[in-house]
Amino acid sequence: MLFRSGARRGKGRPLGPKDAVGRDRLIQATIDLLHKRLPGKLTLGDIAKYARVDPKLLRYYFGDKNALFTAAVTQMLDTMQAAVEAQLDNEGPAADRIRKRVHSLLRTLYANPHLHPLIIEQIMHGDREAGRQALKFMAARGYAVTRKIIDDGLKRGQLREVDPRFLHVAMVGLCEY
């Protein structure tokens, strides 16, 4: 008999849908802890304890800490980019749209103080191609927004010619500084 009423749940299985611990919840637990601690000081054991799961569940979903951090960074950058894109309508002067973009970047970096060290330590200097690809995709997405603002500003006569790549890198770098 496979199932019987009153049978105990198997080890590691969630009690029900509201108690389920999946990939997304583990990523969110990691992000929550990264708000408070540097990536280098955070272990899988710390994250498992915070999420109230066995560390083996983290290894099951992610394999290692670098893969988990890559997923967390991807989620954080995606959330940031979605917020930026939502605030940047096609209306208004280009200077106001650039100002909104900078404010959004600053809010994100203030809310996630360890985001930049995480990107540098775990993604750029890490050995995971997946992390580098995720970062490359997010940088391209952010650059596309900057380029759109500049192109629109040029068409409206609100901006002079400027290389969108340099403006994008300057905005991100200055906001991080």
JSON list of C-alpha atoms in Angstrom, two decimals, residues 32-123:
[
{"chain": "A", "resi": 32, "resn": "ASP", "atom": "CA", "xyz": [17.16, 38.41, 3.39]},
{"chain": "A", "resi": 33, "resn": "LEU", "atom": "CA", "xyz": [20.45, 37.34, 4.97]},
{"chain": "A", "resi": 34, "resn": "LEU", "atom": "CA", "xyz": [22.50, 39.20, 2.38]},
{"chain": "A", "resi": 35, "resn": "HIS", "atom": "CA", "xyz": [20.84, 42.42, 3.54]},
{"chain": "A", "resi": 36, "resn": "LYS", "atom": "CA", "xyz": [22.57, 41.87, 6.87]},
{"chain": "A", "resi": 37, "resn": "ARG", "atom": "CA", "xyz": [25.81, 40.03, 6.14]},
{"chain": "A", "resi": 38, "resn": "LEU", "atom": "CA", "xyz": [28.64, 40.00, 3.64]},
{"chain": "A", "resi": 39, "resn": "PRO", "atom": "CA", "xyz": [28.57, 37.10, 1.17]},
{"chain": "A", "resi": 40, "resn": "GLY", "atom": "CA", "xyz": [31.94, 35.81, 2.34]},
{"chain": "A", "resi": 41, "resn": "LYS", "atom": "CA", "xyz": [30.66, 35.55, 5.91]},
{"chain": "A", "resi": 42, "resn": "LEU", "atom": "CA", "xyz": [27.52, 33.61, 4.95]},
{"chain": "A", "resi": 43, "resn": "THR", "atom": "CA", "xyz": [27.46, 29.80, 4.84]},
{"chain": "A", "resi": 44, "resn": "LEU", "atom": "CA", "xyz": [24.94, 27.31, 3.52]},
{"chain": "A", "resi": 45, "resn": "GLY", "atom": "CA", "xyz": [24.41, 26.31, 7.14]},
{"chain": "A", "resi": 46, "resn": "ASP", "atom": "CA", "xyz": [23.46, 29.89, 8.05]},
{"chain": "A", "resi": 47, "resn": "ILE", "atom": "CA", "xyz": [20.99, 30.07, 5.19]},
{"chain": "A", "resi": 48, "resn": "ALA", "atom": "CA", "xyz": [19.52, 26.65, 6.01]},
{"chain": "A", "resi": 49, "resn": "LYS", "atom": "CA", "xyz": [19.11, 27.63, 9.65]},
{"chain": "A", "resi": 50, "resn": "TYR", "atom": "CA", "xyz": [17.40, 30.90, 8.68]},
{"chain": "A", "resi": 51, "resn": "ALA", "atom": "CA", "xyz": [15.06, 29.09, 6.26]},
{"chain": "A", "resi": 52, "resn": "ARG", "atom": "CA", "xyz": [14.56, 26.26, 8.78]},
{"chain": "A", "resi": 53, "resn": "VAL", "atom": "CA", "xyz": [15.58, 23.54, 6.36]},
{"chain": "A", "resi": 54, "resn": "ASP", "atom": "CA", "xyz": [18.26, 20.92, 6.19]},
{"chain": "A", "resi": 55, "resn": "PRO", "atom": "CA", "xyz": [21.39, 22.16, 4.35]},
{"chain": "A", "resi": 56, "resn": "LYS", "atom": "CA", "xyz": [21.00, 19.18, 2.03]},
{"chain": "A", "resi": 57, "resn": "LEU", "atom": "CA", "xyz": [17.93, 20.87, 0.53]},
{"chain": "A", "resi": 58, "resn": "LEU", "atom": "CA", "xyz": [20.09, 23.82, -0.50]},
{"chain": "A", "resi": 59, "resn": "ARG", "atom": "CA", "xyz": [22.59, 21.45, -2.10]},
{"chain": "A", "resi": 60, "resn": "TYR", "atom": "CA", "xyz": [19.72, 19.61, -3.82]},
{"chain": "A", "resi": 61, "resn": "TYR", "atom": "CA", "xyz": [18.42, 22.79, -5.48]},
{"chain": "A", "resi": 62, "resn": "PHE", "atom": "CA", "xyz": [21.68, 24.68, -6.06]},
{"chain": "A", "resi": 63, "resn": "GLY", "atom": "CA", "xyz": [24.64, 22.34, -5.66]},
{"chain": "A", "resi": 64, "resn": "ASP", "atom": "CA", "xyz": [26.82, 24.86, -3.89]},
{"chain": "A", "resi": 65, "resn": "LYS", "atom": "CA", "xyz": [26.91, 28.34, -2.40]},
{"chain": "A", "resi": 66, "resn": "ASN", "atom": "CA", "xyz": [28.05, 30.00, -5.62]},
{"chain": "A", "resi": 67, "resn": "ALA", "atom": "CA", "xyz": [25.04, 28.70, -7.54]},
{"chain": "A", "resi": 68, "resn": "LEU", "atom": "CA", "xyz": [22.71, 29.86, -4.75]},
{"chain": "A", "resi": 69, "resn": "PHE", "atom": "CA", "xyz": [24.34, 33.31, -4.73]},
{"chain": "A", "resi": 70, "resn": "THR", "atom": "CA", "xyz": [24.08, 33.48, -8.51]},
{"chain": "A", "resi": 71, "resn": "ALA", "atom": "CA", "xyz": [20.35, 32.79, -8.24]},
{"chain": "A", "resi": 72, "resn": "ALA", "atom": "CA", "xyz": [20.02, 35.42, -5.48]},
{"chain": "A", "resi": 73, "resn": "VAL", "atom": "CA", "xyz": [21.91, 38.06, -7.49]},
{"chain": "A", "resi": 74, "resn": "THR", "atom": "CA", "xyz": [19.83, 37.30, -10.56]},
{"chain": "A", "resi": 75, "resn": "GLN", "atom": "CA", "xyz": [16.64, 37.73, -8.52]},
{"chain": "A", "resi": 76, "resn": "MET", "atom": "CA", "xyz": [17.88, 40.97, -6.94]},
{"chain": "A", "resi": 77, "resn": "LEU", "atom": "CA", "xyz": [18.95, 42.46, -10.28]},
{"chain": "A", "resi": 78, "resn": "ASP", "atom": "CA", "xyz": [15.74, 41.37, -11.96]},
{"chain": "A", "resi": 79, "resn": "THR", "atom": "CA", "xyz": [13.67, 43.02, -9.22]},
{"chain": "A", "resi": 80, "resn": "MET", "atom": "CA", "xyz": [15.76, 46.18, -9.50]},
{"chain": "A", "resi": 81, "resn": "GLN", "atom": "CA", "xyz": [15.47, 46.29, -13.27]},
{"chain": "A", "resi": 82, "resn": "ALA", "atom": "CA", "xyz": [11.71, 45.73, -13.18]},
{"chain": "A", "resi": 83, "resn": "ALA", "atom": "CA", "xyz": [11.36, 48.65, -10.73]},
{"chain": "A", "resi": 84, "resn": "VAL", "atom": "CA", "xyz": [13.49, 50.86, -12.97]},
{"chain": "A", "resi": 85, "resn": "GLU", "atom": "CA", "xyz": [11.51, 49.94, -16.07]},
{"chain": "A", "resi": 86, "resn": "ALA", "atom": "CA", "xyz": [8.20, 50.56, -14.28]},
{"chain": "A", "resi": 87, "resn": "GLN", "atom": "CA", "xyz": [9.28, 54.07, -13.28]},
{"chain": "A", "resi": 88, "resn": "LEU", "atom": "CA", "xyz": [10.66, 55.06, -16.65]},
{"chain": "A", "resi": 89, "resn": "ASP", "atom": "CA", "xyz": [7.74, 55.96, -18.81]},
{"chain": "A", "resi": 90, "resn": "ASN", "atom": "CA", "xyz": [8.19, 57.50, -22.22]},
{"chain": "A", "resi": 91, "resn": "GLU", "atom": "CA", "xyz": [6.76, 60.79, -21.03]},
{"chain": "A", "resi": 92, "resn": "GLY", "atom": "CA", "xyz": [8.66, 63.70, -19.63]},
{"chain": "A", "resi": 93, "resn": "PRO", "atom": "CA", "xyz": [12.04, 65.21, -20.31]},
{"chain": "A", "resi": 94, "resn": "ALA", "atom": "CA", "xyz": [15.03, 62.91, -20.74]},
{"chain": "A", "resi": 95, "resn": "ALA", "atom": "CA", "xyz": [16.82, 64.58, -17.81]},
{"chain": "A", "resi": 96, "resn": "ASP", "atom": "CA", "xyz": [13.91, 63.69, -15.49]},
{"chain": "A", "resi": 97, "resn": "ARG", "atom": "CA", "xyz": [13.96, 60.10, -16.73]},
{"chain": "A", "resi": 98, "resn": "ILE", "atom": "CA", "xyz": [17.71, 59.85, -16.09]},
{"chain": "A", "resi": 99, "resn": "ARG", "atom": "CA", "xyz": [17.18, 61.33, -12.63]},
{"chain": "A", "resi": 100, "resn": "LYS", "atom": "CA", "xyz": [14.50, 58.69, -11.90]},
{"chain": "A", "resi": 101, "resn": "ARG", "atom": "CA", "xyz": [16.87, 55.98, -13.07]},
{"chain": "A", "resi": 102, "resn": "VAL", "atom": "CA", "xyz": [19.63, 57.18, -10.77]},
{"chain": "A", "resi": 103, "resn": "HIS", "atom": "CA", "xyz": [17.22, 57.42, -7.82]},
{"chain": "A", "resi": 104, "resn": "SER", "atom": "CA", "xyz": [16.02, 53.89, -8.48]},
{"chain": "A", "resi": 105, "resn": "LEU", "atom": "CA", "xyz": [19.60, 52.57, -8.62]},
{"chain": "A", "resi": 106, "resn": "LEU", "atom": "CA", "xyz": [20.43, 54.36, -5.36]},
{"chain": "A", "resi": 107, "resn": "ARG", "atom": "CA", "xyz": [17.34, 52.95, -3.61]},
{"chain": "A", "resi": 108, "resn": "THR", "atom": "CA", "xyz": [18.25, 49.45, -4.74]},
{"chain": "A", "resi": 109, "resn": "LEU", "atom": "CA", "xyz": [21.85, 49.73, -3.59]},
{"chain": "A", "resi": 110, "resn": "TYR", "atom": "CA", "xyz": [20.76, 51.24, -0.28]},
{"chain": "A", "resi": 111, "resn": "ALA", "atom": "CA", "xyz": [18.25, 48.40, 0.26]},
{"chain": "A", "resi": 112, "resn": "ASN", "atom": "CA", "xyz": [20.86, 45.79, -0.75]},
{"chain": "A", "resi": 113, "resn": "PRO", "atom": "CA", "xyz": [24.15, 46.99, 0.75]},
{"chain": "A", "resi": 114, "resn": "HIS", "atom": "CA", "xyz": [26.01, 43.78, -0.08]},
{"chain": "A", "resi": 115, "resn": "LEU", "atom": "CA", "xyz": [24.84, 43.48, -3.69]},
{"chain": "A", "resi": 116, "resn": "HIS", "atom": "CA", "xyz": [28.00, 44.93, -5.22]},
{"chain": "A", "resi": 117, "resn": "PRO", "atom": "CA", "xyz": [30.43, 42.82, -3.15]},
{"chain": "A", "resi": 118, "resn": "LEU", "atom": "CA", "xyz": [28.31, 39.79, -4.00]},
{"chain": "A", "resi": 119, "resn": "ILE", "atom": "CA", "xyz": [28.54, 40.52, -7.70]},
{"chain": "A", "resi": 120, "resn": "ILE", "atom": "CA", "xyz": [32.30, 41.09, -7.51]},
{"chain": "A", "resi": 121, "resn": "GLU", "atom": "CA", "xyz": [33.22, 38.18, -5.22]},
{"chain": "A", "resi": 122, "resn": "GLN", "atom": "CA", "xyz": [30.82, 35.49, -6.31]},
{"chain": "A", "resi": 123, "resn": "ILE", "atom": "CA", "xyz": [29.93, 36.26, -9.91]}
]
